[in-house]
Coordinates of N, CA and C in Angstrom, one line a residue:
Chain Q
X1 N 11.6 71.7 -52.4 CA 12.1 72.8 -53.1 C 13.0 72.4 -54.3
X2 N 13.3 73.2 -54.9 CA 14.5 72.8 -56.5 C 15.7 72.8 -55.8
X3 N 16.4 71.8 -56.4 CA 17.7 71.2 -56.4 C 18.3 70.8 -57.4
X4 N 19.6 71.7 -57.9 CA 20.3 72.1 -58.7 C 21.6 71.4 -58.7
X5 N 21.8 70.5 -59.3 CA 23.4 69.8 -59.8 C 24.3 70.1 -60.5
X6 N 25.3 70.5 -60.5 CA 26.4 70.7 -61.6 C 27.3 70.0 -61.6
X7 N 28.0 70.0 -63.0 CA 29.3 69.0 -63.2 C 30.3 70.0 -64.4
X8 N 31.9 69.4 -64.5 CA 31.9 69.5 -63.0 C 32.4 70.2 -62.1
X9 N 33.1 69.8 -61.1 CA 33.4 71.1 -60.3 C 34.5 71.8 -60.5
X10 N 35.5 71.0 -61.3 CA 36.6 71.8 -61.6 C 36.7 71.2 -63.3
X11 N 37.2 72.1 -64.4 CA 37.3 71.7 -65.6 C 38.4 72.9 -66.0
X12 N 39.4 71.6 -66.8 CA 41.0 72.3 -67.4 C 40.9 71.9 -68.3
X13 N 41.2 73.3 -69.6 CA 41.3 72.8 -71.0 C 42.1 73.4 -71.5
X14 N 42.7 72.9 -72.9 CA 43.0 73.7 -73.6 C 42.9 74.9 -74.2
X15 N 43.8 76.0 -74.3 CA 43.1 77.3 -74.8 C 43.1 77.2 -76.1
X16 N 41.7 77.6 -76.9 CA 41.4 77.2 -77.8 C 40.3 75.9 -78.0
X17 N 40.5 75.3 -77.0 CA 39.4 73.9 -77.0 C 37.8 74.4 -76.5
X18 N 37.2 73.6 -76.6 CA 35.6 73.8 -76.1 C 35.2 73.1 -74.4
X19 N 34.6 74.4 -74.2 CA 34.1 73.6 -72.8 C 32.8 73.3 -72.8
X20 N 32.8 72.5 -71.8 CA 30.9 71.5 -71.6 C 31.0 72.0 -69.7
X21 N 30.0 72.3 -68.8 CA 29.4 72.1 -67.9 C 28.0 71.7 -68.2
X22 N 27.6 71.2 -67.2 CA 26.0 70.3 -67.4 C 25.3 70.5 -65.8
X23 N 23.9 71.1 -66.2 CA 23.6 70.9 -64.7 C 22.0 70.4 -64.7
X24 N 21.4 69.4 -63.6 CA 20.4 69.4 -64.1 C 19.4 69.6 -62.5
X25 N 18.3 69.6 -62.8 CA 17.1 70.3 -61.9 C 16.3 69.3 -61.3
X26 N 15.5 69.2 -60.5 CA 14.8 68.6 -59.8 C 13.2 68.9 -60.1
X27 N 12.8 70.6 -60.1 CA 11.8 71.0 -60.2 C 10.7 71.2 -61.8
X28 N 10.2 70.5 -62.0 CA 9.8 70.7 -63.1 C 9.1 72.1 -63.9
X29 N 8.8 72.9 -62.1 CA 8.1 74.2 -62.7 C 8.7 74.5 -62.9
X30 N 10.5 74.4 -62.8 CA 11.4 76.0 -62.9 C 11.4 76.2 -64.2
X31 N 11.3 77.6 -65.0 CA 10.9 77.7 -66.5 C 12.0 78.5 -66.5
X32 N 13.2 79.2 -65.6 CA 14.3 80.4 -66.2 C 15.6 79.6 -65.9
X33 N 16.3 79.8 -66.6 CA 17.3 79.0 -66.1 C 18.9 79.9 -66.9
X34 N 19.6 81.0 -66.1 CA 20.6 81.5 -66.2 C 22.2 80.8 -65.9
X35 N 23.3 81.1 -66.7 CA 24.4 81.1 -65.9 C 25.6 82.5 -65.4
X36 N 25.7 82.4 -64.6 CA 26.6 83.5 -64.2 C 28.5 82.7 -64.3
X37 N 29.0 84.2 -64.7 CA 30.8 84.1 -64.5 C 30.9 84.7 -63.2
X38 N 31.6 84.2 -62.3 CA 32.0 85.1 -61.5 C 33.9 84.8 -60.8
X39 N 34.4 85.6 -61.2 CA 36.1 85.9 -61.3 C 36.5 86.2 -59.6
X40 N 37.2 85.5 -59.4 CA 37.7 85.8 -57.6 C 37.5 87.1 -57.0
X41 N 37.0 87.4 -55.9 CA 36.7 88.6 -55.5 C 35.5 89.2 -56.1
X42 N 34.8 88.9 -57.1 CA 34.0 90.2 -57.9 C 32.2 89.3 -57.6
X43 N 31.3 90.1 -58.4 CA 30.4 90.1 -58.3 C 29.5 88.5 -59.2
X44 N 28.5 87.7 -59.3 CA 28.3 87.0 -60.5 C 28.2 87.6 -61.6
X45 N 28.4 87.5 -62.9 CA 28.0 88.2 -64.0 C 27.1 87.0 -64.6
X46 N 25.9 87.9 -65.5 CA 25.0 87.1 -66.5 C 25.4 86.9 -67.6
X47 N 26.3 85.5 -67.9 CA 26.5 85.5 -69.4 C 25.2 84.9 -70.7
X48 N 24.5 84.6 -70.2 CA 23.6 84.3 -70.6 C 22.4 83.4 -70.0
X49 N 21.4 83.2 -70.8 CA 19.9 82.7 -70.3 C 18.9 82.0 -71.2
X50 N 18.4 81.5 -70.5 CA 17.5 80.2 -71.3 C 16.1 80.2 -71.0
X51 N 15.1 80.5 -71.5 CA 14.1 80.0 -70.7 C 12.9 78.8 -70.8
X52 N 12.4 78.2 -70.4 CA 11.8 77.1 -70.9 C 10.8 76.5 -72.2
X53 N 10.8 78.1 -72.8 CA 9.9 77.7 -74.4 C 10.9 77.7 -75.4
X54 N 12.1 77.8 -74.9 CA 13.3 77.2 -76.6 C 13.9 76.3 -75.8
X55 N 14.8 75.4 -76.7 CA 15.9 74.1 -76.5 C 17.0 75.2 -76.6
X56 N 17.6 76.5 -77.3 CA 19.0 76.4 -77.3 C 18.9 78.1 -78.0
X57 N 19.8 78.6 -76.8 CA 20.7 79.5 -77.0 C 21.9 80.3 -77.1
X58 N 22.5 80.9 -78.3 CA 23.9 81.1 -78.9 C 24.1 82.9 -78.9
X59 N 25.7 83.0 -78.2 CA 25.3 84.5 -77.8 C 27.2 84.2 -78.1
X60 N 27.7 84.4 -79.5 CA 28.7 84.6 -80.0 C 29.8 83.0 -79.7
X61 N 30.8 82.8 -78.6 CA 31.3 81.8 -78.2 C 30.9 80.7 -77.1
X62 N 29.8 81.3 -76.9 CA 28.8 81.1 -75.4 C 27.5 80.2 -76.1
X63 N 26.4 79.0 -75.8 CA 25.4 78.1 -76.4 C 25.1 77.7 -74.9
X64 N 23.7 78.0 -74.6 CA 23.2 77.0 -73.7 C 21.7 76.5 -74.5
X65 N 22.2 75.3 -74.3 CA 20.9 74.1 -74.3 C 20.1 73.5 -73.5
X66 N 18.7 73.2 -73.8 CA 18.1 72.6 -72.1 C 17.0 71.7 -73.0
X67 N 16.9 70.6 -71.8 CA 16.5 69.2 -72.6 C 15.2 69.4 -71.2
X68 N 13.8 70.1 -71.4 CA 13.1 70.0 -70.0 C 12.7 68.2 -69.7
X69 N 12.5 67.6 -70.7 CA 12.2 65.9 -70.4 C 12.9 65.6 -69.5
X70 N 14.1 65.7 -69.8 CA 15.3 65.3 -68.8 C 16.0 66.0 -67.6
X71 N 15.4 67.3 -68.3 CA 15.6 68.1 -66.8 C 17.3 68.7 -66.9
X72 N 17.9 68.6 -67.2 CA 19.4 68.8 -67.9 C 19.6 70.4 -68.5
X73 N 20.3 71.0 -68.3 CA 20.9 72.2 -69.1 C 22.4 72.2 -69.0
X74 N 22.9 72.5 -70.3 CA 24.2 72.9 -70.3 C 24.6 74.0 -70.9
X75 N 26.1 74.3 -70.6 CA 26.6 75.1 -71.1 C 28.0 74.9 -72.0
X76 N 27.6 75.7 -73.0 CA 29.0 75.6 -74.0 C 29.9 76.8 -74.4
X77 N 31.1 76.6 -74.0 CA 32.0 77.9 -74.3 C 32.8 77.3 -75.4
X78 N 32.8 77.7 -77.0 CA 33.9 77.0 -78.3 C 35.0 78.0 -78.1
X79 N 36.6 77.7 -78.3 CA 37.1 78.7 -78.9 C 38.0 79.3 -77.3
X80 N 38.6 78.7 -76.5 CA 38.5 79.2 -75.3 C 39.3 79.7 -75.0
X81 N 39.4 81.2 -74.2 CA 40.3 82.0 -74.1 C 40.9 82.0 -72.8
X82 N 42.4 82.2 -72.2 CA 42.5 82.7 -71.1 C 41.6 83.4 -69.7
X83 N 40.8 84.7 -70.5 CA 39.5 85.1 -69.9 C 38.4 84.6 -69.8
X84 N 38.5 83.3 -70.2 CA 37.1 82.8 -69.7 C 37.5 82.0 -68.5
X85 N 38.6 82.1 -68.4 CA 39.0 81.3 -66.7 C 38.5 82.2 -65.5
X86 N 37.4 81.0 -64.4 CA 36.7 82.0 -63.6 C 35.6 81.1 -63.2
X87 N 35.0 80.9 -62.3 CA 33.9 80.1 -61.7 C 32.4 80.3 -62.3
X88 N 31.9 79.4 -62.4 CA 30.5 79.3 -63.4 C 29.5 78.5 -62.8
X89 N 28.5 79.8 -62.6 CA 27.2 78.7 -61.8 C 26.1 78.6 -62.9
X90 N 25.8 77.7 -62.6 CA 24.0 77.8 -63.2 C 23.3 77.6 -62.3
X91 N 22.2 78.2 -62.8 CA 20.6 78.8 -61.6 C 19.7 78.0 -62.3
X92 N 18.5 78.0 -61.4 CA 17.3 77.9 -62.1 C 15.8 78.4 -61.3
X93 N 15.2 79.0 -61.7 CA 14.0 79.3 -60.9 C 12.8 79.5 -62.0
X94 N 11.6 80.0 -60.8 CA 10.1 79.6 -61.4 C 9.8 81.6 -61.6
X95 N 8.9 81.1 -62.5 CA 8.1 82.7 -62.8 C 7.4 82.6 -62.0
X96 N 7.0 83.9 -61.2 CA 5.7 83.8 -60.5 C 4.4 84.4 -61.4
X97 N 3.5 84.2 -60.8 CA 2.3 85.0 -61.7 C 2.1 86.6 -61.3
X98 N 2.7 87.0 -60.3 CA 2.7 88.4 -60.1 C 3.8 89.3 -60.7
X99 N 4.6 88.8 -61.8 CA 5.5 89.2 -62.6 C 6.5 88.9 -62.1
X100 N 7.1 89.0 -61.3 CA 8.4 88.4 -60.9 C 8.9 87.0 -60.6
X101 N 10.2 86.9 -60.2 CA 10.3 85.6 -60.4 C 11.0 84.8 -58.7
X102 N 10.8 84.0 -58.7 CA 11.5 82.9 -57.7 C 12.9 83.7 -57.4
X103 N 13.2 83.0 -56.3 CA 14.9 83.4 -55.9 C 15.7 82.7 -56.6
X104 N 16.8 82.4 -57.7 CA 17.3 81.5 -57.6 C 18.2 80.5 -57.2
X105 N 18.0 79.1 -57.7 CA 18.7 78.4 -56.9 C 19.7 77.9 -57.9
X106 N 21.1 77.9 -56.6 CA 22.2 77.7 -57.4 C 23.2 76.3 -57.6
X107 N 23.5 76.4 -58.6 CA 24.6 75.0 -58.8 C 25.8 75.5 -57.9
X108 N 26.9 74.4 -57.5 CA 28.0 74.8 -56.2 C 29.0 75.1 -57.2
X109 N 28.8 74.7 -58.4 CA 30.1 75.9 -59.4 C 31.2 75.5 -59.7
X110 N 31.4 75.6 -61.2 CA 32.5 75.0 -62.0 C 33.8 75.6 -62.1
X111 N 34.7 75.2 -61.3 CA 36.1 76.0 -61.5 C 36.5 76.0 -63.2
X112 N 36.4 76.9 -64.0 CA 36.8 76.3 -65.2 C 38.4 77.0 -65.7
X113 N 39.4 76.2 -66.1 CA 40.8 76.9 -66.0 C 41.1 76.4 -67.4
X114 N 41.7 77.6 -68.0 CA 42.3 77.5 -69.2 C 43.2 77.5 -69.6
X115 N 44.1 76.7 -69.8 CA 45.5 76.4 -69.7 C 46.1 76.8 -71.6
X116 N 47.2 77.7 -71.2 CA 48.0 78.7 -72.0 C 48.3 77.3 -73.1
Chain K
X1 N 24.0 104.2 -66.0 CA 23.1 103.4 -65.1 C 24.4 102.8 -63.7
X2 N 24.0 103.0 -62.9 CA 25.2 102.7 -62.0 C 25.1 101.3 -61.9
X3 N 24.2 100.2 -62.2 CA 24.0 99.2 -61.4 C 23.7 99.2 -60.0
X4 N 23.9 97.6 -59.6 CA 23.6 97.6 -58.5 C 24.5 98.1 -57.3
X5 N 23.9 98.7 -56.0 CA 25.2 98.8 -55.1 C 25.1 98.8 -54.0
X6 N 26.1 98.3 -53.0 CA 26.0 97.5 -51.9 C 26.8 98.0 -51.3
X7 N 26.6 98.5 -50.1 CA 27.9 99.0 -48.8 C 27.5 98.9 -47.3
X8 N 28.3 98.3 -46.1 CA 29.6 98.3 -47.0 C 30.2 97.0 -47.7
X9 N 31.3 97.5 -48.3 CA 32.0 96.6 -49.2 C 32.7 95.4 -48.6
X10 N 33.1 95.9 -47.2 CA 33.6 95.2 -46.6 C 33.1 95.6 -45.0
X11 N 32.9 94.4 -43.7 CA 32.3 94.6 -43.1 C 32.9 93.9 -41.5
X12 N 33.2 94.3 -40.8 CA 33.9 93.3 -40.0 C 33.3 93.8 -38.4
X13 N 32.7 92.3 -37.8 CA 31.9 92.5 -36.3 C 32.4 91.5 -35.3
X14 N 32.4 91.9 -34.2 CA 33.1 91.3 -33.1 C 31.1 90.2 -32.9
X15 N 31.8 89.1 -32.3 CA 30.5 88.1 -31.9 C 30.0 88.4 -30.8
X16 N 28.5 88.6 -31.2 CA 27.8 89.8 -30.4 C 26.8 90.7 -31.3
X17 N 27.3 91.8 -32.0 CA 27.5 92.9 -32.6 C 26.5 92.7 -33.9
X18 N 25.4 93.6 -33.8 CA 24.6 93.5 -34.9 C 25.3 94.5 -36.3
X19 N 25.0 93.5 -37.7 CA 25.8 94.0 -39.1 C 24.4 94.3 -39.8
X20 N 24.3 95.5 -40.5 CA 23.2 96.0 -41.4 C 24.0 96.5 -42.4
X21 N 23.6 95.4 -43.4 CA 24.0 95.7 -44.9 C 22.9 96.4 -45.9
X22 N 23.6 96.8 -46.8 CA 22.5 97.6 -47.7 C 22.5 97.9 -49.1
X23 N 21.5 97.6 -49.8 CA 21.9 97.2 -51.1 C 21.0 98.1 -51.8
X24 N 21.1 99.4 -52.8 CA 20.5 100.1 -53.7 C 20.3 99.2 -55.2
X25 N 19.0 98.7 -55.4 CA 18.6 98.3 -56.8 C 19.2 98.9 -57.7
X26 N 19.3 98.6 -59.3 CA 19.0 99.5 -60.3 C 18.3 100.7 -60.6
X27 N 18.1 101.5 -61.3 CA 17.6 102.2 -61.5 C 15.7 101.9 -62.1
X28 N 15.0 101.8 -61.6 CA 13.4 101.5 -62.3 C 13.5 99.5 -61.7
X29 N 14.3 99.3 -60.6 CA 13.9 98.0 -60.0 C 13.4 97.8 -59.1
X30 N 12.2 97.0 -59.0 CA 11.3 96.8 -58.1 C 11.7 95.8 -57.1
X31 N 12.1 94.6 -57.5 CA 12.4 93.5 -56.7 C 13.9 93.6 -56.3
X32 N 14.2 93.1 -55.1 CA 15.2 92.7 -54.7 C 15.6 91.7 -54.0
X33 N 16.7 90.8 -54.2 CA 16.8 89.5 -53.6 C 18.2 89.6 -53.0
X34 N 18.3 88.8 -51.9 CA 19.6 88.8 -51.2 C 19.8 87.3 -50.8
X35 N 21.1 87.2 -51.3 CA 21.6 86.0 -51.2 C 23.1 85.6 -50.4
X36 N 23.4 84.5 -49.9 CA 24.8 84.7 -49.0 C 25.7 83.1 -50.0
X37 N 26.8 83.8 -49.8 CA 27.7 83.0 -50.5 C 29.1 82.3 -49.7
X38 N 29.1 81.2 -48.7 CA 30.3 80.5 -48.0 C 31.4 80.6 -49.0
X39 N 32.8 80.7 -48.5 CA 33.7 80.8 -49.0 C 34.0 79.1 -49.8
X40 N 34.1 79.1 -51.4 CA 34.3 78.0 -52.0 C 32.8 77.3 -52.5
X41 N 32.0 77.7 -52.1 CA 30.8 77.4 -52.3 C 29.3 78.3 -53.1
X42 N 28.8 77.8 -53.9 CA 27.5 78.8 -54.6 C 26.8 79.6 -53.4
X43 N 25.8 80.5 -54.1 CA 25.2 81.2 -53.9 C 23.7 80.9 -53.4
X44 N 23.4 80.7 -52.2 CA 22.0 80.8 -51.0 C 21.4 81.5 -51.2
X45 N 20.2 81.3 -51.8 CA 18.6 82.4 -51.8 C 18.2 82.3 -50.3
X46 N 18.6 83.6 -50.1 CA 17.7 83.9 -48.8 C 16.4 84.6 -48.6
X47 N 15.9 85.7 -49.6 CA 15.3 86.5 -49.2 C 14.3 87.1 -50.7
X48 N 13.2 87.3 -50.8 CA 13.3 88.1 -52.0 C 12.4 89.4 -51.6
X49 N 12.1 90.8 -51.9 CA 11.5 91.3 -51.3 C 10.9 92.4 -52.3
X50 N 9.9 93.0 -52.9 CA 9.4 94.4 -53.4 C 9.2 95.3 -52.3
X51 N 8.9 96.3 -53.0 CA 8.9 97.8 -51.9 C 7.8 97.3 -51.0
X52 N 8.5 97.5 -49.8 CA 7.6 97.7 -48.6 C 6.6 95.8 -48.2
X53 N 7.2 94.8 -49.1 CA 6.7 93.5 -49.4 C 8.0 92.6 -49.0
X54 N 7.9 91.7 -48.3 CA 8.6 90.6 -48.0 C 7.8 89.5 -49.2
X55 N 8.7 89.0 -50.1 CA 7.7 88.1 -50.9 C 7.9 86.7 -50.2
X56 N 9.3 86.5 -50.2 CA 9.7 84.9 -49.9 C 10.7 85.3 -48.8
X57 N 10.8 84.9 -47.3 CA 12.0 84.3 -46.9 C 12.3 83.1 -46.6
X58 N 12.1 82.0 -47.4 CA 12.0 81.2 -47.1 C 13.4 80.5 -46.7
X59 N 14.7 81.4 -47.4 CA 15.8 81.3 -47.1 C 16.7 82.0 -46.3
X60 N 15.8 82.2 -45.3 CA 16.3 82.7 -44.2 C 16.5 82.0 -42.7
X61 N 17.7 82.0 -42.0 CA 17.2 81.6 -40.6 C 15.8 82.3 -40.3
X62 N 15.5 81.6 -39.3 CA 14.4 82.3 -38.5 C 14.8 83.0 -37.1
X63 N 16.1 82.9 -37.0 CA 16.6 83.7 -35.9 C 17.8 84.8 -36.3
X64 N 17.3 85.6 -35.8 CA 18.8 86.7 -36.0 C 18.8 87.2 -37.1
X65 N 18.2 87.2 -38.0 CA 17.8 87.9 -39.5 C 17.0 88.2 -39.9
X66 N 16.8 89.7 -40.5 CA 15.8 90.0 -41.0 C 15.9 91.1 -41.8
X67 N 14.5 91.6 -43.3 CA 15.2 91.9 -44.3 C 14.2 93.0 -44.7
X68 N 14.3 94.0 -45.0 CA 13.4 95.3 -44.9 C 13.5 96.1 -46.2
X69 N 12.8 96.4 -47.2 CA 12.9 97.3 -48.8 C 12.0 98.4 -48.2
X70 N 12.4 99.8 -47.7 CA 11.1 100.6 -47.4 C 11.0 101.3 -48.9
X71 N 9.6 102.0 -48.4 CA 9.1 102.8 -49.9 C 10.4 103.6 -49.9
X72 N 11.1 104.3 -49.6 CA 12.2 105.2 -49.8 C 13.8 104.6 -48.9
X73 N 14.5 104.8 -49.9 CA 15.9 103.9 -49.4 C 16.2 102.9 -49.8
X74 N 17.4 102.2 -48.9 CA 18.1 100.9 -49.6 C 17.1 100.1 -48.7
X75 N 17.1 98.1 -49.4 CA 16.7 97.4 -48.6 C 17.9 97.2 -47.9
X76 N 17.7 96.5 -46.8 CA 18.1 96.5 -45.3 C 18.2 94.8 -45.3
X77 N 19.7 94.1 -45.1 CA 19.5 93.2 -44.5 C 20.4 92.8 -43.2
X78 N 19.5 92.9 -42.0 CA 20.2 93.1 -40.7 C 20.5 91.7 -39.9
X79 N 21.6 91.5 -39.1 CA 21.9 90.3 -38.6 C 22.6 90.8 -37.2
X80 N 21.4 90.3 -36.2 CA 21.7 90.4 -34.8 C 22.6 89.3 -34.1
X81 N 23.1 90.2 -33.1 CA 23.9 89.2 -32.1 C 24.7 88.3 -33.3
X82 N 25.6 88.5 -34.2 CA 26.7 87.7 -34.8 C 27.8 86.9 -34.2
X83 N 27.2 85.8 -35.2 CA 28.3 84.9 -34.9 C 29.1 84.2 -35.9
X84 N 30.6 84.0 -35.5 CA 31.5 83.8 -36.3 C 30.9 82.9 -37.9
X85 N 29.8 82.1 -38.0 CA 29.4 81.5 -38.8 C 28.3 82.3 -40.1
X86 N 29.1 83.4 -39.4 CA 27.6 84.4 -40.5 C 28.7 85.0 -41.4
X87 N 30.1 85.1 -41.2 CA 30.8 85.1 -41.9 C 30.9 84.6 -43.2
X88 N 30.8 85.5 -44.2 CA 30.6 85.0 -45.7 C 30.3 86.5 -46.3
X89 N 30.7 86.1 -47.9 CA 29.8 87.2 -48.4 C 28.3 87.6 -49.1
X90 N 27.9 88.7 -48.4 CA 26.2 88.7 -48.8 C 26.1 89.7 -50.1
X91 N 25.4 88.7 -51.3 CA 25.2 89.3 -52.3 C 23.6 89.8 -52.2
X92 N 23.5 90.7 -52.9 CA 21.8 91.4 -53.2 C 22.0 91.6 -54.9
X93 N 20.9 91.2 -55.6 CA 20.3 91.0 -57.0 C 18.8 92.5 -56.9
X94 N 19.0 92.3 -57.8 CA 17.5 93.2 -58.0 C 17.0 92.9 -59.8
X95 N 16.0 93.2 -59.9 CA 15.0 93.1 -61.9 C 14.1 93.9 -61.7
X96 N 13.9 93.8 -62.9 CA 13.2 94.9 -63.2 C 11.5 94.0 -63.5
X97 N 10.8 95.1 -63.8 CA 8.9 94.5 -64.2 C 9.2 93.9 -65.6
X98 N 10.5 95.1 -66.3 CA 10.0 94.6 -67.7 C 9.7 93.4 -68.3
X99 N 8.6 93.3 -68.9 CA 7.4 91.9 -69.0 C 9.0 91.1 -70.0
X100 N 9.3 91.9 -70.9 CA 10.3 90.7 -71.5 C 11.6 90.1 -71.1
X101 N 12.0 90.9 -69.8 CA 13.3 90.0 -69.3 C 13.4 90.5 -67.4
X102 N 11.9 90.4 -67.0 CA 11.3 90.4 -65.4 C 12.2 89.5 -65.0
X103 N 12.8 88.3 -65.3 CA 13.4 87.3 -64.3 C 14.8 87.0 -64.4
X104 N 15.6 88.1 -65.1 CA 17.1 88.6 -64.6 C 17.3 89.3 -63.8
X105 N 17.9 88.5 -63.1 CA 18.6 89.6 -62.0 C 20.0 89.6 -62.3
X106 N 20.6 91.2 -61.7 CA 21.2 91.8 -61.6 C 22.3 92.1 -60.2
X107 N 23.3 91.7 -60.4 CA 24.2 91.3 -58.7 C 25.2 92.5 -58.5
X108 N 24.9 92.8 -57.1 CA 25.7 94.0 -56.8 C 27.0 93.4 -56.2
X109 N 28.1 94.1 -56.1 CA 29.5 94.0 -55.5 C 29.7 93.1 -54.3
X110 N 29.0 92.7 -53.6 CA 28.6 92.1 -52.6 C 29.0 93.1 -51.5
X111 N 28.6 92.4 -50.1 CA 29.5 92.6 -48.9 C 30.0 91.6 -48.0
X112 N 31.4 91.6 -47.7 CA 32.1 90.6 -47.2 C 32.2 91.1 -45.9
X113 N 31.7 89.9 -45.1 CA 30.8 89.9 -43.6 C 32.2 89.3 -42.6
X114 N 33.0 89.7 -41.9 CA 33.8 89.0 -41.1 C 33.6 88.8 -39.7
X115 N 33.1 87.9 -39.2 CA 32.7 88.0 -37.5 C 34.4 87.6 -36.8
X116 N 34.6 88.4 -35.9 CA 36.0 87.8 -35.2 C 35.7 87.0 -33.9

């Protein structure tokens, strides 16, 4: 089955500076590859998605990139605010052919903290 | 659109004691996936299911769990005879067919499972 790495598990930055998590896959079919915010107590949220026919997508202060040779995807938050302090997973799963898709499987999640 | 939604919100069972959680899709969502989350830890695909279809459980025990979407209602994910280690909270996802973004899913509120 896919097996999902992230790095890393806790990341402190400056507010205002840029963050990097990186996670990479095992499965070569998996072709979707999301990450969720998810804030203490609450639900995951989708901040964005990638799927395996582009290298790279930008959704205002938010860029995820994915290298399939290497199997690698990351994520980029520029510009970093207080609010983006909050745990961050990335997923990855397979399309099925009957329209829907695989369950996803998850990275164990980047504490990321934004220091004032 | 209400999103997704899950009750109860909070759930607390003596060991023993069967817990049936219950998660309402989106509105026009066919699939639904339920996932469990250990405290400090990502998120476990346990289950994926369409109406009246078990697609995958591949992530599921094979004892004491089991996970039910009828044609009418919420899907159903029930856990018999509980024990303190089922403690965690259980998230449910659901997506939709639409051909251009079928492989987002969508995460309800969870429910936080406490075995005493």
């Amino acid at each position: 089955g896919e097996n999902v790495e992230q790095h890393p598990s806790t990341l402190s930055v400056q507010e205002g500076d840029s963050a990097v998590i990186k996670c990479t896959y095992s499965d070569s079919a998996s072709n979707y590859f999301p990450w969720y915010k998810q804030e203490l107590g609450k639900r995951p949220q989708l901040i964005i998605d990638i799927r395996s026919n582009v290298g790279e997508k930008k959704d205002q202060r938010i860029a995820v990139t994915l290298n399939k040779t290497a199997k690698h995807f990351s994520l980029h938050i520029t510009e970093t605010q207080p609010e983006d302090s909050a745990v961050y997973f990335c997923a990855a799963s397979t399309q099925d052919s009957g329209g829907g898709a695989d369950g996803l499987t998850f990275g164990k999640g980047t504490h990321l903290i934004i220091q004032p | 659109n209400a999103g997704v939604m899950q009750n109860p919100r909070h759930l607390v069972r003596r060991r023993g004691q069967e817990a049936r959680l219950r998660c309402s899709p989106m509105k026009g969502h066919s699939h639904v996936y339920w996932y469990r989350q250990l405290p400090e830890e990502g998120l476990k695909f346990m289950v994926y299911l369409q109406k009246e279809n078990i697609i995958d459980e591949s992530g599921m025990p094979k004892e004491r769990f089991s996970a039910e979407f009828p044609k009418e209602g919420p899907s159903i994910l029930r856990i018999q005879q509980v024990v303190r280690g089922d403690s965690a909270a259980y998230f449910c996802a659901s997506s939709p067919r639409l051909r251009a973004e079928f492989e987002t899913q969508y995460f309800g509120p969870g429910t936080r499972l406490l075995v005493l």
